[in-house]
Amino acid sequence: MDVIGVFSQRRRQLLDITSFVQQAVEASGVAEGVCHVYVPHTTAALTLNENADPTVPQDLLEALERTLPQVHWRHTEGNSDAHFLSTVIGASVHVPISEGELRLGRWQAVYFVELDGPRRREVWITCLGG
Amino acid sequence: MDVIGVFSQRRRQLLDITSFVQQAVEASGVAEGVCHVYVPHTTAALTLNENADPTVPQDLLEALERTLPQVHWRHTEGNSDAHFLSTVIGASVHVPISEGELRLGRWQAVYFVELDGPRRREVWITCLGG
Amino acid sequence: MDVIGVFSQRRRQLLDITSFVQQAVEASGVAEGVCHVYVPHTTAALTLNENADPTVPQDLLEALERTLPQVHWRHTEGNSDAHFLSTVIGASVHVPISEGELRLGRWQAVYFVELDGPRRREVWITCLGG
């Protein structure tokens, strides 16, 4: 399992971590399989989305914020919205590995989704296959 | 990695691709493991849901549409809603393989979720295990 | 594939199943890999979230309920909301295995998400790796 560190600068932020995932796949020696990318946090998430036009992650963050329901949160740390979005988005993404390389679609990037930053975070990467 | 082509006919549409996934599992020779089903697109998704009653996928599509927040989208291609829903639903599903067969629950089907069609799409399938 | 039974007591409920998943990982003999946890149901889901403060799962359930859109559901079983949330949350979670143990983050627990209980449910667990 590879561990990479991620440093977020804002409360909510998308960080493109594709190159780190590619490096982990190359170092793994797996030729055919799946790369499992994981956040060990409950107020962060991972997603795949477009990175060609920077307005896509901007729109995505705004849409996520506007999806948040009006709730009288019981949890007193002030970050229940982040726990909620982490469950909606999910703690892992899984990308095929073929011929020893990470096989993303043409427009796909792997994004770390910070939901309660700024913080130091980790991403854990496991390559499965042979 | 198996590649299957999917042709959508509408902007938003659920397409049952279960039989294609079952064929890929049988061809893989994997007896015990997990089947990873993946879309290499940022305006489509995959999900598992009921296929017995056709009103379930109809309700699902309508509910997804009504979940969309009112956002002044910055992305000028007019499909930021599709990028948003692809992140909410997710780009992959993973189904157990046991005794050489795809092990869905009784009511589960694998659905390709078109969010910005009609288009020609791909689904990439990788079977892990032994 | 390990099968565990889960009994829910309410219509919507989060049940912490972490200890069952840990036992399945230990019994599997997998030292390095990924644990795939799966629900074979279309009105239930799985998620990872905090279990230290019981207000977090309470807030999560209330937020999920308030996210539900106003739809004139066509499906006559009265549980289209559960089908919708199962697609939003997802039917599986995947947690790294390292040194023979389930590697959750410090605050993470594996939750079974009942969306149309009370019912007897199953969770299917497959450990991948070597």
mmCIF file of C-alpha atoms in Angstrom:
data_model
loop_
_atom_site.group_PDB
_atom_site.id
_atom_site.type_symbol
_atom_site.label_atom_id
_atom_site.label_comp_id
_atom_site.label_asym_id
_atom_site.label_seq_id
_atom_site.Cartn_x
_atom_site.Cartn_y
_atom_site.Cartn_z
ATOM 1 C CA MET A 1 0.000 0.000 0.000
ATOM 2 C CA ASP A 2 1.384 3.383 -1.054
ATOM 3 C CA VAL A 3 0.672 6.426 1.096
ATOM 4 C CA ILE A 4 0.723 9.911 -0.368
ATOM 5 C CA GLY A 5 0.287 13.171 1.526
ATOM 6 C CA VAL A 6 -2.129 15.847 0.354
ATOM 7 C CA PHE A 7 -2.228 19.393 1.705
ATOM 8 C CA SER A 8 -5.457 21.320 1.187
ATOM 9 C CA GLN A 9 -5.616 25.116 1.395
ATOM 10 C CA ARG A 10 -9.366 25.782 1.646
ATOM 11 C CA ARG A 11 -12.436 24.371 3.367
ATOM 12 C CA ARG A 12 -13.763 22.794 0.155
ATOM 13 C CA GLN A 13 -11.346 22.087 -2.670
ATOM 14 C CA LEU A 14 -10.698 19.676 -5.523
ATOM 15 C CA LEU A 15 -7.054 18.626 -5.912
ATOM 16 C CA ASP A 16 -5.937 16.723 -9.026
ATOM 17 C CA ILE A 17 -3.819 13.785 -7.758
ATOM 18 C CA THR A 18 -3.670 11.862 -11.054
ATOM 19 C CA SER A 19 0.114 11.992 -11.428
ATOM 20 C CA PHE A 20 0.645 10.487 -7.962
ATOM 21 C CA VAL A 21 -1.710 7.630 -8.770
ATOM 22 C CA GLN A 22 0.078 7.029 -12.080
ATOM 23 C CA GLN A 23 3.414 6.832 -10.285
ATOM 24 C CA ALA A 24 2.041 4.326 -7.765
ATOM 25 C CA VAL A 25 0.749 2.134 -10.598
ATOM 26 C CA GLU A 26 4.102 2.185 -12.375
ATOM 27 C CA ALA A 27 5.964 1.359 -9.151
ATOM 28 C CA SER A 28 3.586 -1.523 -8.347
ATOM 29 C CA GLY A 29 4.612 -3.735 -11.244
ATOM 30 C CA VAL A 30 0.976 -4.667 -11.871
ATOM 31 C CA ALA A 31 0.367 -5.130 -15.610
ATOM 32 C CA GLU A 32 -3.364 -5.946 -15.670
ATOM 33 C CA GLY A 33 -5.731 -5.140 -12.831
ATOM 34 C CA VAL A 34 -7.365 -2.316 -10.928
ATOM 35 C CA CYS A 35 -5.934 0.556 -8.901
ATOM 36 C CA HIS A 36 -7.805 1.206 -5.638
ATOM 37 C CA VAL A 37 -7.441 4.787 -4.390
ATOM 38 C CA TYR A 38 -8.712 5.434 -0.857
ATOM 39 C CA VAL A 39 -9.073 8.242 1.692
ATOM 40 C CA PRO A 40 -8.836 7.205 5.367
ATOM 41 C CA HIS A 41 -10.872 10.288 6.346
ATOM 42 C CA THR A 42 -14.558 10.920 7.060
ATOM 43 C CA THR A 43 -14.650 14.554 5.903
ATOM 44 C CA ALA A 44 -12.952 14.077 2.531
ATOM 45 C CA ALA A 45 -13.695 12.010 -0.575
ATOM 46 C CA LEU A 46 -12.388 10.950 -3.986
ATOM 47 C CA THR A 47 -13.956 11.330 -7.404
ATOM 48 C CA LEU A 48 -13.203 11.081 -11.116
ATOM 49 C CA ASN A 49 -14.107 14.031 -13.290
ATOM 50 C CA GLU A 50 -12.883 16.321 -16.059
ATOM 51 C CA ASN A 51 -9.697 18.327 -15.632
ATOM 52 C CA ALA A 52 -9.422 19.907 -19.094
ATOM 53 C CA ASP A 53 -11.647 22.905 -18.325
ATOM 54 C CA PRO A 54 -11.075 24.369 -14.836
ATOM 55 C CA THR A 55 -14.709 25.507 -14.698
ATOM 56 C CA VAL A 56 -15.819 21.866 -14.304
ATOM 57 C CA PRO A 57 -14.337 21.404 -10.799
ATOM 58 C CA GLN A 58 -15.541 24.925 -9.881
ATOM 59 C CA ASP A 59 -19.099 24.058 -10.942
ATOM 60 C CA LEU A 60 -18.857 20.729 -9.159
ATOM 61 C CA LEU A 61 -17.899 22.333 -5.841
ATOM 62 C CA GLU A 62 -20.673 24.901 -6.113
ATOM 63 C CA ALA A 63 -23.267 22.255 -6.996
ATOM 64 C CA LEU A 64 -22.197 20.096 -4.039
ATOM 65 C CA GLU A 65 -22.537 23.076 -1.703
ATOM 66 C CA ARG A 66 -26.013 23.904 -3.036
ATOM 67 C CA THR A 67 -27.098 20.275 -2.645
ATOM 68 C CA LEU A 68 -26.569 20.489 1.117
ATOM 69 C CA PRO A 69 -29.910 20.252 2.927
ATOM 70 C CA GLN A 70 -30.996 22.601 5.722
ATOM 71 C CA VAL A 71 -30.483 20.472 8.826
ATOM 72 C CA HIS A 72 -30.187 21.439 12.487
ATOM 73 C CA TRP A 73 -26.987 19.426 12.879
ATOM 74 C CA ARG A 74 -26.532 17.681 16.212
ATOM 75 C CA HIS A 75 -22.786 17.061 15.774
ATOM 76 C CA THR A 76 -21.085 19.995 17.485
ATOM 77 C CA GLU A 77 -17.875 20.115 15.456
ATOM 78 C CA GLY A 78 -19.530 22.146 12.714
ATOM 79 C CA ASN A 79 -18.584 19.748 9.927
ATOM 80 C CA SER A 80 -21.610 17.483 9.548
ATOM 81 C CA ASP A 81 -21.980 18.833 6.012
ATOM 82 C CA ALA A 82 -18.554 17.344 5.251
ATOM 83 C CA HIS A 83 -19.507 13.951 6.707
ATOM 84 C CA PHE A 84 -22.653 13.996 4.588
ATOM 85 C CA LEU A 85 -20.861 14.846 1.330
ATOM 86 C CA SER A 86 -18.155 12.236 1.993
ATOM 87 C CA THR A 87 -20.877 9.573 2.066
ATOM 88 C CA VAL A 88 -22.546 10.920 -1.087
ATOM 89 C CA ILE A 89 -19.278 11.142 -3.080
ATOM 90 C CA GLY A 90 -17.489 8.136 -1.578
ATOM 91 C CA ALA A 91 -14.135 7.269 -0.026
ATOM 92 C CA SER A 92 -12.606 5.426 -2.965
ATOM 93 C CA VAL A 93 -12.209 5.352 -6.730
ATOM 94 C CA HIS A 94 -11.027 2.392 -8.781
ATOM 95 C CA VAL A 95 -9.355 2.720 -12.157
ATOM 96 C CA PRO A 96 -8.315 -0.083 -14.528
ATOM 97 C CA ILE A 97 -4.641 -0.903 -15.031
ATOM 98 C CA SER A 98 -3.719 -2.288 -18.440
ATOM 99 C CA GLU A 99 -0.283 -2.869 -19.983
ATOM 100 C CA GLY A 100 1.185 -1.528 -16.740
ATOM 101 C CA GLU A 101 -0.514 1.859 -16.986
ATOM 102 C CA LEU A 102 -3.419 3.626 -15.307
ATOM 103 C CA ARG A 103 -6.241 3.597 -17.888
ATOM 104 C CA LEU A 104 -8.289 6.722 -17.369
ATOM 105 C CA GLY A 105 -10.700 7.922 -20.019
ATOM 106 C CA ARG A 106 -9.551 10.842 -22.153
ATOM 107 C CA TRP A 107 -11.130 13.552 -19.957
ATOM 108 C CA GLN A 108 -10.857 11.852 -16.578
ATOM 109 C CA ALA A 109 -8.659 12.924 -13.685
ATOM 110 C CA VAL A 110 -8.493 11.582 -10.122
ATOM 111 C CA TYR A 111 -9.556 14.299 -7.680
ATOM 112 C CA PHE A 112 -9.045 14.446 -3.945
ATOM 113 C CA VAL A 113 -12.150 16.183 -2.569
ATOM 114 C CA GLU A 114 -11.433 18.250 0.537
ATOM 115 C CA LEU A 115 -14.654 18.950 2.431
ATOM 116 C CA ASP A 116 -13.388 20.310 5.762
ATOM 117 C CA GLY A 117 -9.952 21.830 5.171
ATOM 118 C CA PRO A 118 -7.434 23.164 5.219
ATOM 119 C CA ARG A 119 -5.724 20.040 6.527
ATOM 120 C CA ARG A 120 -2.932 17.583 5.929
ATOM 121 C CA ARG A 121 -4.526 14.472 4.453
ATOM 122 C CA GLU A 122 -3.479 11.037 3.206
ATOM 123 C CA VAL A 123 -4.425 8.945 0.201
ATOM 124 C CA TRP A 124 -3.790 5.199 0.306
ATOM 125 C CA ILE A 125 -3.215 3.367 -2.986
ATOM 126 C CA THR A 126 -3.372 -0.384 -3.560
ATOM 127 C CA CYS A 127 -2.834 -1.997 -6.975
ATOM 128 C CA LEU A 128 -4.581 -5.329 -7.505
ATOM 129 C CA GLY A 129 -3.887 -7.792 -10.309
ATOM 130 C CA GLY A 130 -0.867 -9.491 -11.836
ATOM 131 C CA MET B 1 -9.818 -5.698 -19.809
ATOM 132 C CA ASP B 2 -12.990 -6.160 -21.851
ATOM 133 C CA VAL B 3 -14.445 -3.193 -23.719
ATOM 134 C CA ILE B 4 -18.130 -3.051 -24.590
ATOM 135 C CA GLY B 5 -19.858 -0.363 -26.625
ATOM 136 C CA VAL B 6 -23.060 1.284 -25.432
ATOM 137 C CA PHE B 7 -25.283 3.484 -27.567
ATOM 138 C CA SER B 8 -27.607 5.841 -25.746
ATOM 139 C CA GLN B 9 -30.676 7.381 -27.406
ATOM 140 C CA ARG B 10 -31.634 10.182 -25.006
ATOM 141 C CA ARG B 11 -29.972 12.864 -22.889
ATOM 142 C CA ARG B 12 -30.584 10.948 -19.623
ATOM 143 C CA GLN B 13 -31.169 7.217 -19.775
ATOM 144 C CA LEU B 14 -30.624 4.018 -17.820
ATOM 145 C CA LEU B 15 -29.455 1.069 -19.909
ATOM 146 C CA ASP B 16 -29.395 -2.436 -18.416
ATOM 147 C CA ILE B 17 -25.981 -3.916 -19.323
ATOM 148 C CA THR B 18 -26.143 -6.933 -16.987
ATOM 149 C CA SER B 19 -25.913 -9.568 -19.720
ATOM 150 C CA PHE B 20 -22.714 -8.033 -21.125
ATOM 151 C CA VAL B 21 -21.118 -8.061 -17.688
ATOM 152 C CA GLN B 22 -22.152 -11.678 -17.150
ATOM 153 C CA GLN B 23 -20.544 -12.642 -20.472
ATOM 154 C CA ALA B 24 -17.301 -10.883 -19.533
ATOM 155 C CA VAL B 25 -17.200 -12.749 -16.223
ATOM 156 C CA GLU B 26 -17.727 -16.105 -17.914
ATOM 157 C CA ALA B 27 -15.016 -15.366 -20.497
ATOM 158 C CA SER B 28 -12.547 -14.252 -17.815
ATOM 159 C CA GLY B 29 -12.134 -17.671 -16.225
ATOM 160 C CA VAL B 30 -12.225 -16.091 -12.746
ATOM 161 C CA ALA B 31 -13.946 -18.438 -10.280
ATOM 162 C CA GLU B 32 -13.844 -16.377 -7.064
ATOM 163 C CA GLY B 33 -13.312 -12.628 -6.994
ATOM 164 C CA VAL B 34 -14.857 -9.302 -7.949
ATOM 165 C CA CYS B 35 -15.939 -7.850 -11.290
ATOM 166 C CA HIS B 36 -14.961 -4.176 -11.747
ATOM 167 C CA VAL B 37 -17.208 -2.343 -14.208
ATOM 168 C CA TYR B 38 -16.021 1.132 -15.245
ATOM 169 C CA VAL B 39 -17.021 4.074 -17.445
ATOM 170 C CA PRO B 40 -14.141 6.099 -18.930
ATOM 171 C CA HIS B 41 -16.455 9.133 -19.244
ATOM 172 C CA THR B 42 -17.118 12.196 -17.080
ATOM 173 C CA THR B 43 -20.770 12.690 -18.070
ATOM 174 C CA ALA B 44 -21.962 9.117 -17.518
ATOM 175 C CA ALA B 45 -22.021 6.746 -14.532
ATOM 176 C CA LEU B 46 -22.813 3.207 -13.415
ATOM 177 C CA THR B 47 -25.198 1.964 -10.758
ATOM 178 C CA LEU B 48 -26.887 -1.154 -9.425
ATOM 179 C CA ASN B 49 -30.649 -1.064 -9.002
ATOM 180 C CA GLU B 50 -33.869 -2.979 -9.607
ATOM 181 C CA ASN B 51 -34.850 -4.040 -13.101
ATOM 182 C CA ALA B 52 -37.982 -6.083 -12.352
ATOM 183 C CA ASP B 53 -40.374 -3.114 -12.375
ATOM 184 C CA PRO B 54 -39.607 -0.568 -15.137
ATOM 185 C CA THR B 55 -40.994 2.245 -12.969
ATOM 186 C CA VAL B 56 -37.932 1.981 -10.706
ATOM 187 C CA PRO B 57 -35.449 3.287 -13.309
ATOM 188 C CA GLN B 58 -38.035 5.905 -14.400
ATOM 189 C CA ASP B 59 -38.410 7.157 -10.826
ATOM 190 C CA LEU B 60 -34.651 7.103 -10.388
ATOM 191 C CA LEU B 61 -34.048 9.318 -13.418
ATOM 192 C CA GLU B 62 -36.718 11.778 -12.345
ATOM 193 C CA ALA B 63 -35.379 11.923 -8.786
ATOM 194 C CA LEU B 64 -31.829 12.545 -10.061
ATOM 195 C CA GLU B 65 -33.093 15.386 -12.247
ATOM 196 C CA ARG B 66 -34.992 16.976 -9.373
ATOM 197 C CA THR B 67 -31.941 16.701 -7.118
ATOM 198 C CA LEU B 68 -29.991 19.035 -9.424
ATOM 199 C CA PRO B 69 -29.286 22.321 -7.665
ATOM 200 C CA GLN B 70 -29.890 25.734 -9.236
ATOM 201 C CA VAL B 71 -26.375 26.827 -10.177
ATOM 202 C CA HIS B 72 -25.165 29.494 -12.583
ATOM 203 C CA TRP B 73 -22.830 27.032 -14.313
ATOM 204 C CA ARG B 74 -19.501 28.453 -15.464
ATOM 205 C CA HIS B 75 -18.678 25.555 -17.805
ATOM 206 C CA THR B 76 -19.944 26.629 -21.232
ATOM 207 C CA GLU B 77 -20.690 23.211 -22.721
ATOM 208 C CA GLY B 78 -24.101 23.059 -21.049
ATOM 209 C CA ASN B 79 -23.454 19.730 -19.353
ATOM 210 C CA SER B 80 -22.231 20.638 -15.877
ATOM 211 C CA ASP B 81 -25.307 18.898 -14.496
ATOM 212 C CA ALA B 82 -24.005 15.672 -16.060
ATOM 213 C CA HIS B 83 -20.529 16.150 -14.535
ATOM 214 C CA PHE B 84 -22.165 16.714 -11.154
ATOM 215 C CA LEU B 85 -24.381 13.618 -11.310
ATOM 216 C CA SER B 86 -21.461 11.446 -12.513
ATOM 217 C CA THR B 87 -19.608 12.343 -9.307
ATOM 218 C CA VAL B 88 -22.666 11.694 -7.139
ATOM 219 C CA ILE B 89 -23.458 8.311 -8.729
ATOM 220 C CA GLY B 90 -19.903 7.175 -9.476
ATOM 221 C CA ALA B 91 -17.870 5.808 -12.360
ATOM 222 C CA SER B 92 -17.717 2.173 -11.284
ATOM 223 C CA VAL B 93 -19.631 -0.703 -9.737
ATOM 224 C CA HIS B 94 -18.122 -3.890 -8.315
ATOM 225 C CA VAL B 95 -19.989 -7.180 -8.099
ATOM 226 C CA PRO B 96 -18.797 -10.421 -6.478
ATOM 227 C CA ILE B 97 -17.863 -13.396 -8.647
ATOM 228 C CA SER B 98 -18.422 -16.814 -7.095
ATOM 229 C CA GLU B 99 -18.289 -20.267 -8.691
ATOM 230 C CA GLY B 100 -17.443 -18.525 -11.961
ATOM 231 C CA GLU B 101 -20.619 -16.453 -12.057
ATOM 232 C CA LEU B 102 -21.583 -12.823 -11.453
ATOM 233 C CA ARG B 103 -23.364 -12.820 -8.064
ATOM 234 C CA LEU B 104 -25.969 -10.084 -8.170
ATOM 235 C CA GLY B 105 -28.741 -9.954 -5.619
ATOM 236 C CA ARG B 106 -32.150 -11.172 -6.745
ATOM 237 C CA TRP B 107 -33.432 -7.728 -7.805
ATOM 238 C CA GLN B 108 -30.146 -6.152 -8.898
ATOM 239 C CA ALA B 109 -29.159 -5.208 -12.428
ATOM 240 C CA VAL B 110 -26.094 -3.315 -13.673
ATOM 241 C CA TYR B 111 -27.173 -0.026 -15.252
ATOM 242 C CA PHE B 112 -25.200 2.280 -17.509
ATOM 243 C CA VAL B 113 -26.351 5.796 -16.601
ATOM 244 C CA GLU B 114 -26.273 8.192 -19.554
ATOM 245 C CA LEU B 115 -26.291 11.792 -18.349
ATOM 246 C CA ASP B 116 -25.444 13.736 -21.515
ATOM 247 C CA GLY B 117 -26.516 11.645 -24.493
ATOM 248 C CA PRO B 118 -27.268 10.523 -27.010
ATOM 249 C CA ARG B 119 -23.716 9.273 -27.542
ATOM 250 C CA ARG B 120 -21.598 6.253 -28.287
ATOM 251 C CA ARG B 121 -20.042 5.175 -24.967
ATOM 252 C CA GLU B 122 -17.713 2.501 -23.632
ATOM 253 C CA VAL B 123 -17.745 0.309 -20.545
ATOM 254 C CA TRP B 124 -14.502 -1.301 -19.403
ATOM 255 C CA ILE B 125 -14.668 -4.557 -17.444
ATOM 256 C CA THR B 126 -11.880 -6.119 -15.366
ATOM 257 C CA CYS B 127 -12.319 -9.369 -13.425
ATOM 258 C CA LEU B 128 -10.106 -9.757 -10.356
ATOM 259 C CA GLY B 129 -9.501 -12.975 -8.430
ATOM 260 C CA GLY B 130 -8.490 -16.529 -9.228
ATOM 261 C CA MET C 1 -17.207 -15.026 -0.313
ATOM 262 C CA ASP C 2 -18.366 -14.548 3.271
ATOM 263 C CA VAL C 3 -22.056 -13.886 3.946
ATOM 264 C CA ILE C 4 -23.158 -12.083 7.078
ATOM 265 C CA GLY C 5 -26.740 -11.465 8.181
ATOM 266 C CA VAL C 6 -27.924 -8.031 9.283
ATOM 267 C CA PHE C 7 -31.225 -7.336 11.023
ATOM 268 C CA SER C 8 -32.521 -3.779 10.863
ATOM 269 C CA GLN C 9 -35.127 -2.439 13.280
ATOM 270 C CA ARG C 10 -36.281 0.776 11.602
ATOM 271 C CA ARG C 11 -37.123 2.065 8.142
ATOM 272 C CA ARG C 12 -33.862 4.054 7.871
ATOM 273 C CA GLN C 13 -30.935 3.082 10.039
ATOM 274 C CA LEU C 14 -27.150 2.989 10.108
ATOM 275 C CA LEU C 15 -25.657 -0.197 11.549
ATOM 276 C CA ASP C 16 -21.935 -0.405 12.341
ATOM 277 C CA ILE C 17 -20.701 -3.704 10.844
ATOM 278 C CA THR C 18 -16.973 -3.019 11.198
ATOM 279 C CA SER C 19 -16.238 -5.954 13.509
ATOM 280 C CA PHE C 20 -17.816 -8.451 11.085
ATOM 281 C CA VAL C 21 -15.705 -7.099 8.243
ATOM 282 C CA GLN C 22 -12.548 -7.303 10.386
ATOM 283 C CA GLN C 23 -13.324 -10.941 11.192
ATOM 284 C CA ALA C 24 -13.815 -11.777 7.513
ATOM 285 C CA VAL C 25 -10.459 -10.187 6.672
ATOM 286 C CA GLU C 26 -8.666 -12.170 9.370
ATOM 287 C CA ALA C 27 -10.299 -15.424 8.257
ATOM 288 C CA SER C 28 -9.413 -14.790 4.597
ATOM 289 C CA GLY C 29 -5.670 -15.097 5.030
ATOM 290 C CA VAL C 30 -5.113 -12.117 2.711
ATOM 291 C CA ALA C 31 -2.078 -10.111 3.880
ATOM 292 C CA GLU C 32 -2.030 -7.265 1.333
ATOM 293 C CA GLY C 33 -5.030 -6.294 -0.774
ATOM 294 C CA VAL C 34 -8.517 -4.827 -0.637
ATOM 295 C CA CYS C 35 -11.690 -5.944 1.150
ATOM 296 C CA HIS C 36 -14.837 -5.626 -0.993
ATOM 297 C CA VAL C 37 -18.019 -5.267 1.073
ATOM 298 C CA TYR C 38 -21.277 -5.564 -0.867
ATOM 299 C CA VAL C 39 -25.057 -5.447 -0.361
ATOM 300 C CA PRO C 40 -27.137 -7.626 -2.718
ATOM 301 C CA HIS C 41 -30.143 -5.329 -2.173
ATOM 302 C CA THR C 42 -31.605 -2.376 -4.068
ATOM 303 C CA THR C 43 -33.071 -0.550 -1.061
ATOM 304 C CA ALA C 44 -29.969 -0.627 1.160
ATOM 305 C CA ALA C 45 -26.408 0.670 0.824
ATOM 306 C CA LEU C 46 -22.976 0.744 2.441
ATOM 307 C CA THR C 47 -20.854 3.691 3.508
ATOM 308 C CA LEU C 48 -17.797 4.636 5.530
ATOM 309 C CA ASN C 49 -18.165 7.364 8.130
ATOM 310 C CA GLU C 50 -17.368 8.346 11.699
ATOM 311 C CA ASN C 51 -18.525 6.199 14.607
ATOM 312 C CA ALA C 52 -16.869 8.030 17.515
ATOM 313 C CA ASP C 53 -19.700 10.553 18.001
ATOM 314 C CA PRO C 54 -23.196 9.016 17.630
ATOM 315 C CA THR C 55 -24.549 12.352 16.389
ATOM 316 C CA VAL C 56 -22.673 11.871 13.094
ATOM 317 C CA PRO C 57 -24.812 8.927 11.889
ATOM 318 C CA GLN C 58 -27.925 10.709 13.207
ATOM 319 C CA ASP C 59 -27.091 13.838 11.214
ATOM 320 C CA LEU C 60 -26.265 11.726 8.180
ATOM 321 C CA LEU C 61 -29.655 10.001 8.189
ATOM 322 C CA GLU C 62 -31.511 13.283 8.604
ATOM 323 C CA ALA C 63 -29.515 14.932 5.810
ATOM 324 C CA LEU C 64 -30.195 11.998 3.475
ATOM 325 C CA GLU C 65 -33.920 12.261 4.208
ATOM 326 C CA ARG C 66 -33.947 16.010 3.538
ATOM 327 C CA THR C 67 -32.085 15.511 0.271
ATOM 328 C CA LEU C 68 -34.972 13.465 -1.110
ATOM 329 C CA PRO C 69 -36.666 15.346 -3.949
ATOM 330 C CA GLN C 70 -40.421 15.801 -4.276
ATOM 331 C CA VAL C 71 -41.330 13.276 -6.959
ATOM 332 C CA HIS C 72 -44.674 11.732 -7.896
ATOM 333 C CA TRP C 73 -43.210 8.217 -7.722
ATOM 334 C CA ARG C 74 -44.555 5.781 -10.308
ATOM 335 C CA HIS C 75 -43.302 2.658 -8.485
ATOM 336 C CA THR C 76 -46.224 1.477 -6.361
ATOM 337 C CA GLU C 77 -44.306 -0.242 -3.561
ATOM 338 C CA GLY C 78 -43.755 3.043 -1.738
ATOM 339 C CA ASN C 79 -39.983 2.673 -1.538
ATOM 340 C CA SER C 80 -38.685 4.596 -4.552
ATOM 341 C CA ASP C 81 -36.937 6.931 -2.125
ATOM 342 C CA ALA C 82 -34.917 3.922 -0.920
ATOM 343 C CA HIS C 83 -34.000 2.908 -4.494
ATOM 344 C CA PHE C 84 -32.863 6.476 -5.143
ATOM 345 C CA LEU C 85 -30.691 6.731 -2.016
ATOM 346 C CA SER C 86 -29.135 3.315 -2.672
ATOM 347 C CA THR C 87 -27.873 4.628 -6.025
ATOM 348 C CA VAL C 88 -26.597 7.871 -4.467
ATOM 349 C CA ILE C 89 -24.768 6.120 -1.593
ATOM 350 C CA GLY C 90 -23.721 2.947 -3.426
ATOM 351 C CA ALA C 91 -23.862 -0.813 -2.947
ATOM 352 C CA SER C 92 -20.235 -1.391 -1.959
ATOM 353 C CA VAL C 93 -17.287 -0.079 0.006
ATOM 354 C CA HIS C 94 -13.668 -1.146 -0.399
ATOM 355 C CA VAL C 95 -11.091 -0.918 2.367
ATOM 356 C CA PRO C 96 -7.356 -1.671 2.134
ATOM 357 C CA ILE C 97 -5.928 -4.774 3.785
ATOM 358 C CA SER C 98 -2.328 -4.505 4.983
ATOM 359 C CA GLU C 99 -0.304 -6.870 7.195
ATOM 360 C CA GLY C 100 -3.403 -9.077 7.362
ATOM 361 C CA GLU C 101 -5.634 -6.389 8.865
ATOM 362 C CA LEU C 102 -8.447 -4.129 7.704
ATOM 363 C CA ARG C 103 -6.879 -0.657 7.398
ATOM 364 C CA LEU C 104 -9.576 1.870 8.206
ATOM 365 C CA GLY C 105 -8.695 5.455 9.012
ATOM 366 C CA ARG C 106 -8.790 6.435 12.681
ATOM 367 C CA TRP C 107 -12.394 7.690 12.624
ATOM 368 C CA GLN C 108 -13.814 5.374 9.968
ATOM 369 C CA ALA C 109 -16.374 2.639 10.499
ATOM 370 C CA VAL C 110 -18.189 0.458 7.941
ATOM 371 C CA TYR C 111 -21.916 1.181 8.053
ATOM 372 C CA PHE C 112 -24.766 -0.854 6.637
ATOM 373 C CA VAL C 113 -27.364 1.693 5.492
ATOM 374 C CA GLU C 114 -30.925 0.424 5.820
ATOM 375 C CA LEU C 115 -33.260 2.485 3.636
ATOM 376 C CA ASP C 116 -36.464 0.411 3.661
ATOM 377 C CA GLY C 117 -36.503 -1.649 6.856
ATOM 378 C CA PRO C 118 -37.030 -3.295 9.126
ATOM 379 C CA ARG C 119 -35.786 -6.366 7.255
ATOM 380 C CA ARG C 120 -33.356 -9.251 7.368
ATOM 381 C CA ARG C 121 -30.469 -8.311 5.059
ATOM 382 C CA GLU C 122 -27.182 -9.797 3.858
ATOM 383 C CA VAL C 123 -23.709 -8.390 3.352
ATOM 384 C CA TRP C 124 -21.286 -10.222 1.077
ATOM 385 C CA ILE C 125 -17.561 -9.865 1.713
ATOM 386 C CA THR C 126 -14.741 -10.760 -0.691
ATOM 387 C CA CYS C 127 -11.060 -10.238 0.135
ATOM 388 C CA LEU C 128 -8.780 -9.672 -2.849
ATOM 389 C CA GLY C 129 -4.974 -9.839 -2.808
ATOM 390 C CA GLY C 130 -2.330 -12.262 -1.609
#
